[in-house]
Coordinates of C-alpha atoms and ligand atoms in Angstrom, one line a residue:
M1 CA -134.4 -27.7 92.1
C2 CA -135.4 -31.0 93.6
G3 CA -138.0 -31.1 96.3
I4 CA -138.0 -32.5 99.8
V5 CA -141.0 -33.3 102.1
G6 CA -140.8 -35.1 105.4
A7 CA -143.3 -35.8 108.2
V8 CA -143.5 -37.2 111.7
A9 CA -147.0 -37.6 112.9
Q10 CA -149.6 -39.9 114.6
R11 CA -151.7 -40.3 111.4
N12 CA -151.0 -41.7 108.0
V13 CA -148.5 -39.2 106.4
I14 CA -148.4 -40.7 102.9
P15 CA -151.1 -38.3 101.6
V16 CA -149.1 -35.4 103.1
L17 CA -145.9 -36.6 101.4
L18 CA -147.5 -37.2 98.0
E19 CA -149.4 -34.0 98.0
G20 CA -146.2 -32.1 99.0
L21 CA -144.3 -33.8 96.2
K22 CA -147.0 -32.9 93.7
R23 CA -146.6 -29.2 94.6
L24 CA -142.8 -29.3 94.4
E25 CA -142.7 -31.4 91.3
Y26 CA -142.2 -28.4 89.1
R27 CA -138.8 -27.9 90.7
G28 CA -137.4 -31.2 89.3
Y29 CA -139.1 -34.2 87.8
D30 CA -136.5 -36.7 86.6
S31 CA -137.6 -39.1 89.2
C32 CA -139.2 -39.3 92.6
G33 CA -139.5 -41.5 95.6
I34 CA -140.8 -42.0 99.1
A35 CA -139.4 -43.9 102.2
V36 CA -141.5 -44.8 105.2
F37 CA -141.6 -47.2 108.1
Q38 CA -143.5 -50.5 107.5
G39 CA -143.6 -52.3 110.8
A40 CA -140.1 -52.3 112.0
E41 CA -138.5 -51.9 108.6
L42 CA -137.9 -49.0 106.2
Q43 CA -139.5 -49.4 102.8
R44 CA -139.2 -47.2 99.7
V45 CA -141.0 -46.8 96.4
R46 CA -139.2 -44.9 93.6
S47 CA -140.1 -44.1 90.0
T48 CA -138.7 -42.3 87.0
E49 CA -142.2 -41.3 86.1
R50 CA -144.2 -38.4 87.5
V51 CA -145.4 -38.1 91.1
A52 CA -148.9 -39.2 89.9
V53 CA -147.5 -42.5 88.9
L54 CA -145.5 -42.9 92.1
A55 CA -148.8 -42.2 94.0
E56 CA -150.5 -45.1 92.1
Q57 CA -147.6 -47.4 93.0
V58 CA -147.8 -46.4 96.6
Q59 CA -151.5 -46.9 96.6
S60 CA -151.3 -50.3 95.0
Q61 CA -148.9 -51.4 97.8
Q62 CA -151.4 -50.1 100.4
L63 CA -148.7 -48.3 102.3
E64 CA -149.6 -46.5 105.5
A65 CA -147.0 -44.8 107.8
V66 CA -146.7 -42.2 110.5
T67 CA -143.2 -41.1 109.6
G68 CA -141.6 -40.7 106.2
I69 CA -139.5 -38.7 103.7
A70 CA -140.1 -38.0 100.0
H71 CA -138.2 -36.4 97.1
T72 CA -138.6 -35.2 93.6
R73 CA -135.3 -35.0 91.7
W74 CA -133.5 -32.9 89.1
A75 CA -130.5 -35.0 88.2
T76 CA -127.0 -33.7 88.7
H77 CA -124.8 -36.7 89.6
G78 CA -126.1 -39.9 87.9
A79 CA -128.6 -40.2 85.2
P80 CA -132.4 -40.0 85.8
A81 CA -132.9 -43.7 86.7
T82 CA -134.7 -45.6 89.5
H83 CA -131.4 -46.6 91.2
N84 CA -130.3 -43.0 91.3
A85 CA -133.7 -41.7 92.6
H86 CA -134.0 -40.7 96.3
P87 CA -134.5 -41.8 99.0
H88 CA -131.2 -43.5 99.4
F89 CA -130.7 -46.2 101.9
S90 CA -127.7 -47.3 103.9
G91 CA -126.9 -50.1 106.3
H92 CA -123.5 -51.4 106.9
T93 CA -124.7 -54.9 107.7
G94 CA -126.9 -55.2 104.7
H95 CA -129.9 -54.2 106.8
T96 CA -131.2 -50.7 106.0
R97 CA -130.7 -48.4 109.0
I98 CA -130.8 -45.0 107.3
A99 CA -133.0 -43.4 104.7
L100 CA -132.1 -40.0 103.3
V101 CA -133.2 -37.4 100.7
H102 CA -131.0 -34.6 99.6
N103 CA -131.1 -31.4 97.5
G104 CA -127.8 -29.7 96.4
I105 CA -124.4 -31.0 95.5
I106 CA -121.8 -32.6 97.7
E107 CA -118.5 -31.4 96.3
N108 CA -116.2 -33.8 98.2
H109 CA -118.4 -36.8 97.3
E110 CA -115.5 -38.6 95.4
A111 CA -113.1 -38.6 98.4
L112 CA -115.9 -39.7 100.7
R113 CA -117.0 -42.4 98.3
E114 CA -113.5 -43.8 98.2
R115 CA -113.2 -43.8 102.0
L116 CA -116.6 -45.4 102.5
T117 CA -115.9 -48.0 99.9
K118 CA -112.7 -49.0 101.7
A119 CA -114.8 -49.2 104.9
G120 CA -117.0 -51.8 103.1
Y121 CA -120.0 -49.8 101.8
V122 CA -121.4 -50.9 98.5
F123 CA -122.7 -48.2 96.3
E124 CA -125.9 -48.8 94.2
S125 CA -126.0 -45.4 92.5
Q126 CA -123.8 -42.8 90.9
T127 CA -125.2 -40.0 93.1
D128 CA -123.4 -37.8 95.6
T129 CA -126.4 -38.3 97.8
E130 CA -125.8 -42.0 98.5
V131 CA -122.4 -41.0 99.9
V132 CA -124.1 -38.9 102.5
A133 CA -126.4 -41.8 103.4
H134 CA -123.5 -44.1 104.0
L135 CA -121.5 -41.4 105.8
I136 CA -124.4 -41.0 108.3
D137 CA -124.7 -44.7 108.7
S138 CA -121.0 -45.0 109.4
L139 CA -121.4 -42.4 112.2
Y140 CA -124.6 -43.9 113.6
Q141 CA -124.6 -45.1 117.1
G142 CA -128.3 -45.1 117.9
D143 CA -128.9 -41.3 117.7
V144 CA -129.6 -40.0 114.2
L145 CA -129.3 -36.4 115.3
Q146 CA -125.7 -36.9 116.4
A147 CA -124.9 -38.9 113.3
V148 CA -126.2 -36.1 111.0
K149 CA -124.4 -33.4 113.0
A150 CA -121.1 -35.4 112.7
A151 CA -121.6 -36.0 109.0
C152 CA -122.3 -32.4 108.2
V153 CA -118.9 -31.4 109.5
Q154 CA -117.4 -33.6 106.8
L155 CA -119.6 -32.4 103.9
H156 CA -118.4 -29.7 101.5
G157 CA -121.0 -28.1 99.2
A158 CA -124.6 -27.3 99.3
Y159 CA -127.3 -29.5 100.8
A160 CA -130.6 -29.8 102.4
L161 CA -131.2 -33.2 104.0
A162 CA -134.0 -35.1 105.5
V163 CA -133.1 -38.3 107.3
I164 CA -134.9 -41.1 109.1
A165 CA -133.4 -44.0 111.0
K166 CA -134.9 -47.5 111.3
D167 CA -134.5 -47.7 115.0
E168 CA -136.0 -44.2 115.7
P169 CA -139.4 -44.4 114.0
H170 CA -140.9 -41.2 115.5
R171 CA -138.0 -38.9 114.6
L172 CA -137.0 -36.9 111.6
V173 CA -133.7 -35.0 111.2
G174 CA -133.0 -32.2 108.7
A175 CA -129.9 -30.1 107.8
R176 CA -129.4 -27.1 105.7
N177 CA -126.4 -25.5 104.1
G178 CA -126.8 -23.5 101.0
S179 CA -130.1 -25.2 99.9
P180 CA -133.4 -24.1 101.3
L181 CA -135.1 -26.2 104.0
V182 CA -138.0 -25.3 106.3
A183 CA -139.5 -26.9 109.4
G184 CA -143.3 -26.9 109.6
L185 CA -144.8 -27.0 113.1
G186 CA -148.0 -28.8 113.7
E187 CA -149.9 -30.1 116.8
G188 CA -148.5 -33.4 117.8
E189 CA -146.9 -33.6 114.3
N190 CA -144.1 -31.8 112.5
F191 CA -142.8 -31.5 109.0
L192 CA -139.8 -30.7 106.8
A193 CA -139.8 -29.3 103.3
S194 CA -137.6 -27.6 100.9
D195 CA -140.4 -25.0 100.3
A196 CA -143.2 -24.0 102.6
L197 CA -145.6 -24.4 99.6
A198 CA -145.3 -28.2 100.1
L199 CA -146.9 -27.9 103.6
A200 CA -149.7 -25.6 102.7
G201 CA -152.9 -26.9 104.2
E202 CA -150.9 -28.9 106.8
T203 CA -149.4 -26.0 108.8
S204 CA -148.8 -22.3 108.4
Q205 CA -146.2 -22.2 111.2
I206 CA -142.8 -22.2 109.5
I207 CA -139.2 -22.0 110.6
Y208 CA -136.8 -21.0 107.8
L209 CA -133.6 -22.8 108.7
E210 CA -130.3 -21.0 108.3
D211 CA -127.1 -22.3 106.8
G212 CA -125.4 -24.7 109.1
D213 CA -128.6 -25.5 111.0
V214 CA -129.5 -29.1 111.9
V215 CA -133.1 -29.7 113.1
D216 CA -134.4 -32.5 115.2
L217 CA -138.2 -33.2 114.8
H218 CA -140.3 -35.4 117.1
L219 CA -144.0 -35.6 117.4
D220 CA -144.1 -32.9 120.1
S221 CA -140.9 -31.0 119.6
V222 CA -138.7 -29.3 117.1
Q223 CA -135.2 -28.3 118.2
V224 CA -132.8 -26.4 115.9
Y225 CA -129.0 -26.5 116.4
D226 CA -126.8 -23.8 114.8
A227 CA -123.6 -24.2 112.9
Q228 CA -121.7 -24.6 116.1
G229 CA -124.0 -27.5 117.1
E230 CA -125.6 -25.4 119.9
P231 CA -129.4 -25.4 120.5
C232 CA -130.9 -22.2 119.2
Q233 CA -134.2 -20.5 118.7
R234 CA -135.3 -19.6 115.2
E235 CA -138.2 -17.3 114.5
V236 CA -141.5 -19.0 113.7
H237 CA -143.2 -17.3 110.7
T238 CA -146.9 -17.5 109.9
V239 CA -147.0 -18.2 106.2
H240 CA -150.3 -17.8 104.5
L241 CA -150.0 -20.2 101.6
H242 CA -153.2 -22.1 100.9
A243 CA -153.3 -25.4 99.2
G244 CA -155.2 -23.9 96.3
E245 CA -152.4 -21.5 95.5
A246 CA -150.9 -24.0 93.1
D247 CA -154.2 -25.2 91.6
L248 CA -154.7 -25.0 87.9
G249 CA -158.2 -23.6 87.8
P250 CA -159.8 -23.4 84.4
Y251 CA -156.4 -23.3 82.5
R252 CA -154.8 -26.0 80.5
H253 CA -151.3 -25.4 81.9
Y254 CA -149.8 -23.4 84.8
M255 CA -147.9 -21.3 82.2
Q256 CA -151.1 -20.2 80.6
K257 CA -152.6 -19.5 84.0
E258 CA -149.6 -17.5 85.0
I259 CA -149.5 -15.5 81.7
F260 CA -153.1 -14.5 82.4
E261 CA -152.4 -13.7 86.0
Q262 CA -150.1 -10.9 85.0
P263 CA -152.5 -8.0 85.3
R264 CA -153.1 -9.1 88.9
A265 CA -149.4 -9.8 89.6
V266 CA -148.2 -6.5 88.3
G267 CA -151.0 -4.7 90.2
D268 CA -150.1 -6.4 93.4
T269 CA -146.4 -5.6 92.9
L270 CA -147.3 -2.0 92.8
Q271 CA -149.5 -2.3 96.0
G272 CA -148.7 0.5 98.4
V273 CA -146.8 2.6 95.8
E274 CA -148.6 5.8 96.3
V275 CA -145.6 8.0 95.6
V276 CA -142.2 7.4 94.1
S277 CA -140.0 7.1 97.2
P278 CA -136.6 5.4 97.9
E279 CA -138.0 3.9 101.1
L280 CA -140.0 1.5 98.8
F281 CA -136.7 -0.4 98.6
G282 CA -136.0 -0.5 102.3
A283 CA -134.8 1.7 105.1
G284 CA -131.7 3.7 104.2
A285 CA -132.3 3.3 100.5
K286 CA -132.1 7.0 99.9
E287 CA -128.6 7.2 101.3
V288 CA -127.5 4.2 99.3
F289 CA -128.8 5.6 96.1
Q290 CA -127.2 9.0 96.8
N291 CA -123.8 7.3 97.3
I292 CA -123.7 5.2 94.2
D293 CA -122.3 6.2 90.8
Q294 CA -122.9 2.9 88.9
V295 CA -125.1 -0.1 89.0
L296 CA -124.0 -3.7 88.6
I297 CA -126.9 -6.2 87.8
L298 CA -126.3 -9.9 88.5
A299 CA -128.8 -12.5 87.5
C300 CA -129.4 -15.8 85.5
G301 CA -131.9 -16.8 82.8
T302 CA -135.1 -14.8 82.4
S303 CA -134.0 -12.6 85.4
F304 CA -130.9 -11.7 83.5
Y305 CA -133.1 -10.4 80.6
A306 CA -135.1 -8.3 83.1
G307 CA -131.7 -6.8 84.1
L308 CA -130.8 -6.1 80.5
T309 CA -134.1 -4.2 80.0
A310 CA -133.5 -2.3 83.2
K311 CA -130.1 -1.1 81.9
Y312 CA -132.0 0.9 79.2
W313 CA -134.4 2.3 81.8
I314 CA -131.9 3.3 84.4
E315 CA -129.4 4.8 82.0
S316 CA -132.2 6.7 80.2
L317 CA -134.0 8.0 83.3
A318 CA -131.3 8.3 86.0
K319 CA -128.2 8.7 83.8
V320 CA -126.3 6.3 86.0
P321 CA -124.2 3.7 84.1
V322 CA -125.3 0.1 84.4
S323 CA -123.6 -3.1 83.6
V324 CA -125.4 -6.4 83.5
E325 CA -123.6 -9.7 84.1
I326 CA -124.6 -13.3 84.0
A327 CA -124.0 -14.3 87.6
S328 CA -122.2 -17.6 86.9
E329 CA -119.6 -15.6 84.9
Y330 CA -119.2 -12.7 87.3
R331 CA -118.5 -14.9 90.3
Y332 CA -115.4 -16.5 88.7
R333 CA -113.8 -13.7 86.7
D334 CA -111.4 -11.0 87.7
S335 CA -113.4 -7.7 87.9
V336 CA -112.7 -4.2 89.1
P337 CA -114.7 -3.5 92.2
N338 CA -116.0 0.0 92.9
P339 CA -117.5 0.5 96.4
R340 CA -119.8 3.2 94.9
T341 CA -121.7 0.5 93.0
L342 CA -125.2 -0.6 93.6
V343 CA -125.1 -4.3 93.3
L344 CA -128.5 -5.4 92.1
T345 CA -129.5 -9.1 92.1
I346 CA -132.7 -10.1 90.4
S347 CA -134.2 -13.5 91.1
Q348 CA -137.6 -15.0 91.1
S349 CA -136.6 -17.6 93.7
G350 CA -133.9 -15.7 95.6
E351 CA -132.1 -19.1 95.9
T352 CA -130.4 -19.5 92.5
A353 CA -126.9 -20.7 93.5
D354 CA -125.0 -18.7 90.9
T355 CA -126.7 -15.4 91.7
L356 CA -126.4 -15.9 95.4
A357 CA -122.7 -16.7 95.0
A358 CA -122.2 -13.7 92.8
L359 CA -123.8 -11.5 95.4
K360 CA -121.6 -12.9 98.1
H361 CA -118.6 -12.4 95.8
A362 CA -119.4 -8.8 95.2
R363 CA -119.7 -8.2 98.9
K364 CA -116.4 -9.9 99.5
L365 CA -114.9 -7.4 97.0
G366 CA -116.1 -4.6 99.3
M367 CA -119.4 -3.7 97.6
E368 CA -121.9 -3.4 100.4
N369 CA -124.6 -1.4 98.6
T370 CA -126.8 -4.4 97.7
L371 CA -130.4 -4.6 96.6
T372 CA -132.4 -7.7 95.6
I373 CA -135.5 -7.8 93.6
C374 CA -137.1 -11.0 94.4
N375 CA -140.4 -12.9 94.6
V376 CA -139.7 -14.7 97.8
A377 CA -139.4 -12.4 100.9
S378 CA -137.7 -15.1 103.1
S379 CA -135.1 -16.1 100.5
A380 CA -131.4 -16.2 101.0
M381 CA -130.7 -13.4 98.5
V382 CA -133.1 -11.0 100.3
R383 CA -131.5 -11.9 103.6
E384 CA -128.0 -11.3 102.1
S385 CA -128.9 -7.9 100.8
K386 CA -129.1 -4.5 102.5
L387 CA -132.1 -3.5 100.5
A388 CA -134.9 -5.4 98.9
Y389 CA -138.1 -5.1 96.8
I390 CA -140.5 -8.0 96.9
T391 CA -142.5 -8.6 93.7
R392 CA -145.9 -10.1 94.4
A393 CA -146.2 -12.5 91.5
G394 CA -147.4 -15.3 93.8
V395 CA -146.2 -18.8 93.3
E396 CA -145.0 -19.5 89.8
V397 CA -145.2 -23.2 88.9
G398 CA -144.5 -23.2 85.1
V399 CA -140.7 -23.7 84.7
A400 CA -140.7 -21.0 82.0
S401 CA -140.9 -17.7 83.9
T402 CA -143.7 -15.4 82.9
K403 CA -145.4 -13.4 85.7
A404 CA -142.2 -13.4 87.7
F405 CA -140.5 -11.6 84.7
T406 CA -143.1 -8.9 84.2
T407 CA -143.3 -8.2 87.9
Q408 CA -139.5 -7.9 88.0
L409 CA -139.7 -5.4 85.1
T410 CA -142.3 -3.5 87.1
A411 CA -140.1 -3.3 90.2
L412 CA -137.1 -2.4 88.0
F413 CA -139.0 0.5 86.3
L414 CA -139.8 1.8 89.7
L415 CA -136.2 1.5 90.7
A416 CA -135.1 3.5 87.6
M417 CA -137.6 6.2 88.6
V418 CA -136.5 6.3 92.2
V419 CA -132.8 6.5 91.3
A420 CA -133.6 9.2 88.8
Q421 CA -135.4 11.1 91.5
V422 CA -132.6 10.8 94.0
K423 CA -130.1 11.9 91.3
G424 CA -132.3 14.9 90.5
Q425 CA -133.0 13.7 86.9
L426 CA -136.7 13.4 87.2
S427 CA -139.0 16.4 87.0
A428 CA -142.2 16.3 89.1
E429 CA -144.2 16.3 85.9
Q430 CA -142.3 13.4 84.3
E431 CA -142.5 11.5 87.6
A432 CA -146.3 11.8 87.8
D433 CA -146.7 10.8 84.1
L434 CA -144.5 7.7 84.4
L435 CA -146.2 6.6 87.7
R436 CA -149.6 7.0 86.0
K437 CA -148.4 4.8 83.1
L438 CA -146.9 2.3 85.5
R439 CA -150.2 2.1 87.4
H440 CA -152.1 1.6 84.2
M441 CA -150.0 -1.5 83.3
P442 CA -152.5 -4.1 84.5
V443 CA -155.1 -2.7 82.1
A444 CA -152.6 -2.4 79.3
I445 CA -151.5 -6.0 79.8
S446 CA -155.1 -7.2 79.7
A447 CA -155.5 -5.5 76.3
V448 CA -152.5 -7.5 75.1
L449 CA -153.9 -10.7 76.5
A450 CA -156.9 -10.2 74.3
L451 CA -154.7 -10.8 71.3
E452 CA -154.4 -14.5 72.2
P453 CA -156.7 -15.8 69.4
Q454 CA -154.5 -14.1 66.8
V455 CA -151.4 -15.7 68.4
I456 CA -153.1 -19.1 68.4
A457 CA -153.7 -18.7 64.6
W458 CA -149.9 -18.3 64.1
A459 CA -148.8 -21.1 66.4
S460 CA -149.6 -24.0 64.0
R461 CA -147.4 -22.4 61.4
F462 CA -144.4 -22.7 63.8
A463 CA -145.2 -26.3 64.8
N464 CA -143.0 -27.9 62.2
K465 CA -140.1 -25.4 62.3
E466 CA -136.8 -26.2 63.9
H467 CA -135.3 -22.7 64.0
A468 CA -136.6 -19.2 64.7
L469 CA -135.0 -15.7 64.9
F470 CA -136.3 -13.0 67.2
L471 CA -135.4 -9.4 66.3
G472 CA -135.7 -6.3 68.5
R473 CA -134.0 -2.9 68.8
G474 CA -133.1 -0.8 71.7
M475 CA -134.9 -1.7 74.9
H476 CA -136.8 -4.3 73.0
Y477 CA -133.6 -6.2 72.2
P478 CA -133.6 -7.9 75.6
I479 CA -137.3 -8.8 75.0
A480 CA -136.3 -10.5 71.7
L481 CA -133.7 -12.5 73.8
E482 CA -136.4 -13.4 76.3
G483 CA -138.9 -14.4 73.5
A484 CA -136.3 -16.7 72.0
L485 CA -135.5 -18.2 75.5
K486 CA -139.2 -18.8 76.1
L487 CA -139.7 -20.5 72.7
K488 CA -136.6 -22.8 73.0
E489 CA -137.4 -23.7 76.7
I490 CA -140.8 -25.1 76.1
S491 CA -141.2 -25.9 72.4
Y492 CA -137.5 -27.1 71.8
I493 CA -137.4 -25.0 68.6
H494 CA -133.9 -23.6 68.4
A495 CA -134.3 -19.8 68.7
E496 CA -132.0 -16.8 68.9
G497 CA -132.6 -13.2 69.8
Y498 CA -130.7 -10.6 67.9
P499 CA -130.6 -6.8 67.9
A500 CA -132.1 -6.1 64.4
G501 CA -129.2 -3.8 63.4
E502 CA -126.8 -6.8 63.8
L503 CA -128.7 -9.0 61.4
K504 CA -126.5 -8.2 58.5
H505 CA -123.4 -9.2 60.4
G506 CA -124.2 -12.9 60.5
P507 CA -127.7 -14.2 61.1
L508 CA -128.9 -13.0 57.7
A509 CA -127.0 -16.0 56.3
L510 CA -129.5 -18.3 58.1
V511 CA -132.7 -16.6 56.7
T512 CA -134.7 -18.9 54.5
Q513 CA -138.4 -19.8 54.2
A514 CA -137.7 -22.5 56.8
M515 CA -136.8 -20.0 59.6
P516 CA -139.5 -17.6 60.8
V517 CA -138.3 -14.2 61.9
I518 CA -140.3 -12.8 64.7
T519 CA -140.0 -9.0 64.9
I520 CA -140.9 -6.7 67.7
A521 CA -141.9 -3.4 66.1
P522 CA -142.8 -0.7 68.7
H523 CA -143.7 2.7 67.4
D524 CA -140.5 4.4 68.7
A525 CA -137.6 6.4 67.4
L526 CA -136.0 3.3 65.8
L527 CA -139.1 2.2 63.8
E528 CA -137.8 3.3 60.4
K529 CA -134.4 1.6 61.0
L530 CA -136.3 -1.6 62.0
K531 CA -138.4 -1.4 58.8
S532 CA -135.2 -1.5 56.8
N533 CA -134.0 -4.5 58.8
M534 CA -137.3 -6.2 58.0
Q535 CA -136.8 -5.4 54.3
E536 CA -133.4 -7.2 54.5
V537 CA -135.2 -10.3 55.6
H538 CA -138.1 -9.9 53.1
A539 CA -135.6 -9.5 50.2
R540 CA -134.1 -12.9 51.0
G541 CA -137.3 -14.8 51.0
G542 CA -137.6 -14.8 54.8
E543 CA -141.0 -15.0 56.5
L544 CA -141.7 -12.3 59.0
Y545 CA -144.0 -12.5 62.0
V546 CA -144.4 -8.9 63.3
F547 CA -145.8 -7.7 66.6
A548 CA -146.4 -4.1 65.5
D549 CA -147.7 -1.2 67.6
A550 CA -150.7 0.7 66.3
N551 CA -149.7 3.5 63.8
T552 CA -146.5 1.8 62.6
Q553 CA -148.0 1.3 59.1
I554 CA -146.7 -2.2 59.0
N555 CA -149.3 -4.3 57.1
S556 CA -149.7 -8.0 56.3
S557 CA -148.7 -9.4 52.9
D558 CA -147.8 -12.9 51.7
T559 CA -144.6 -13.1 53.6
I560 CA -145.3 -10.6 56.4
H561 CA -147.8 -11.5 59.1
V562 CA -148.7 -8.8 61.5
I563 CA -150.5 -8.7 64.8
H564 CA -151.3 -5.2 65.8
M565 CA -150.6 -4.3 69.4
P566 CA -152.6 -1.6 71.2
E567 CA -151.0 1.9 71.2
H568 CA -147.3 2.4 71.9
Y569 CA -146.6 2.4 75.5
G570 CA -143.4 4.5 75.7
L571 CA -140.7 3.3 78.0
L572 CA -142.9 0.6 79.4
S573 CA -143.5 -1.0 76.0
P574 CA -141.1 -3.9 76.6
V575 CA -143.5 -5.3 79.2
L576 CA -146.3 -5.5 76.8
H577 CA -144.2 -7.0 74.0
A578 CA -142.9 -9.6 76.5
V579 CA -146.5 -10.8 77.1
T580 CA -147.2 -11.4 73.3
L581 CA -144.0 -13.5 73.0
Q582 CA -145.0 -15.5 76.1
L583 CA -148.3 -16.3 74.4
L584 CA -146.5 -17.2 71.2
A585 CA -144.1 -19.6 72.9
Y586 CA -146.9 -21.1 74.9
H587 CA -149.2 -21.8 71.9
V588 CA -146.3 -23.1 69.7
A589 CA -145.4 -25.5 72.5
C590 CA -149.0 -26.6 72.7
A591 CA -149.1 -27.1 68.9
R592 CA -146.0 -29.3 69.2
G593 CA -147.4 -31.2 72.1
T594 CA -144.6 -30.7 74.5
D595 CA -144.8 -30.9 78.3
V596 CA -145.2 -27.1 78.7
D597 CA -144.9 -26.8 82.4
K598 CA -142.1 -29.3 82.8
P599 CA -139.9 -29.0 79.8
R600 CA -137.2 -31.7 79.5
N601 CA -134.0 -31.3 81.4
L602 CA -135.0 -28.0 83.1
A603 CA -135.9 -27.0 86.6
K604 CA -137.7 -24.1 88.1
S605 CA -135.1 -23.1 90.6
V606 CA -131.5 -24.0 90.2
T607 CA -130.0 -24.2 93.7
V608 CA -126.9 -26.0 92.5
E609 CA -124.0 -24.6 90.3
Ligands
LIG1 C1 -134.1 -21.3 85.9 C2 -135.5 -21.1 85.6 C3 -135.7 -19.8 84.8 C4 -135.1 -18.7 85.7 C5 -133.7 -18.9 86.1 C6 -133.2 -17.9 87.2 O1 -133.3 -21.5 84.8 O2 -135.9 -22.2 84.7 O3 -137.0 -19.6 84.6 O4 -135.2 -17.5 85.0 O5 -133.6 -20.2 86.7 O6 -134.0 -18.1 88.4 P1 -134.3 -17.0 89.5 O7 -135.1 -17.7 90.5 O8 -132.9 -16.6 90.0 O9 -134.9 -15.9 88.8

């Protein structure tokens, strides 16, 4: 959510800032901006267009600078407009002294705004960010580090900041509390970014700042100060991201690329899984799994649907009860804590504010058996958890999650097997069979991807629809929910997922020719019941689009359109059906001409409440 890049160097940093913004743009794209030194003054360029347009504006002004900050925004306070775009400036005397970019939300911005207004500051925007710029300016006495440190003490909420001051042209100061920020170390130059990906190609030496840290960057030095304001050493990680990681290659959109990367991503996520062993989830995992008698899954968005699917797997294989909760609900409700609970957070980014807060909330309630399934090893959630499993999806740029979801499912299936093993519920034969099937997933997914031409043929029929219903039963019900989410996120067609058995209790009233009903039809124990549900739709003139496993005997007719899937894949079948629904959402969005990778109003990683 929002992206920050900053640099202090002896060369022109504008290409570094713009390239960094391009790589972070998927995190928020309501507006963007850049602030640099021009001679002795600070100058900024801002735009409500995409970074490519900002880059043209910057080029037309022939800007060159050795120090600067840049930002791409996902609006929270204040509409997406140029005057609300970052960087924000401040200068008490009317002369700009401070430029600042910010990710996160300042919760006490109203009180600070009132105080700073009384002190004579004039606000140009509706943002909480401008408050921070003025606050720092009000505390500035020639040393931007001291001003930022003093300001942070007064800020409540989450923030990552990058700040430059007019009178200190070779200095950049950052601060982190609740929103990710990294320092990148170069030779004779240093960087700040909200994600190391922004710095790929510039440096691989990365410091992940911790909450409460303030960092002071000069050409030849980087000094971190901890929450107490004391100088401290933070570990320097070598991060092997290469600039090409986010390249589109031969694909039309990142989402398409990422859908087609799934065989590789799932295979990588299983790397090193020779045997089913608790240690795959971290040291001490066996003891943790032995000592739990229930699982509480906390997540948001697509990750929540991965959790819902896992409930079916864990209960079926390990016979341990599982509850799955939306993190933003759990964190604020009265719940009944049980210390013998495995608290499982699932997150692509590991930084989603609600999931992180829910995890902290669970810990506060005395539940210390925590596990995170996450795609980012250095993330806050991984650091906050006792155990972790890192999925190896690679960077996911498309806002609609695809490969992150199927790699989460892969890790979750492995978890179900491990817990079943620890609980003595898995025979050696069953274990070997399931592991073999899991290992075969990359091949099975490739076979599903080969159905793309058939999905494309359907997509144009959806292009002029405004509503769609997704039906599934059993462990395919969460996949129906995920299919509906994918379609609404990127095509803007209103879509709902329903358990097919619930159709007659409401949604059947909506069924007309105008609303396609997408049905997931695996060849499982519920098939005949599902066929009855399909008849309920058919009898009311509804149009069915069915993804049917081989041997289901569901055939096409005037109002039933069928794509036949490869053979039924047992407990892992939800993973394969998820892939077809991704393809459907993607091609429908293309047929409607939407901005697939950057759907309106959304962001990749939501690090604010
Ligand atoms: C946002 C993204 C979704 C994602 C959700 C949870 O809404 O657009 O794709 O599923 O956040 O994110 P997480 O990083 O916690 O999985």
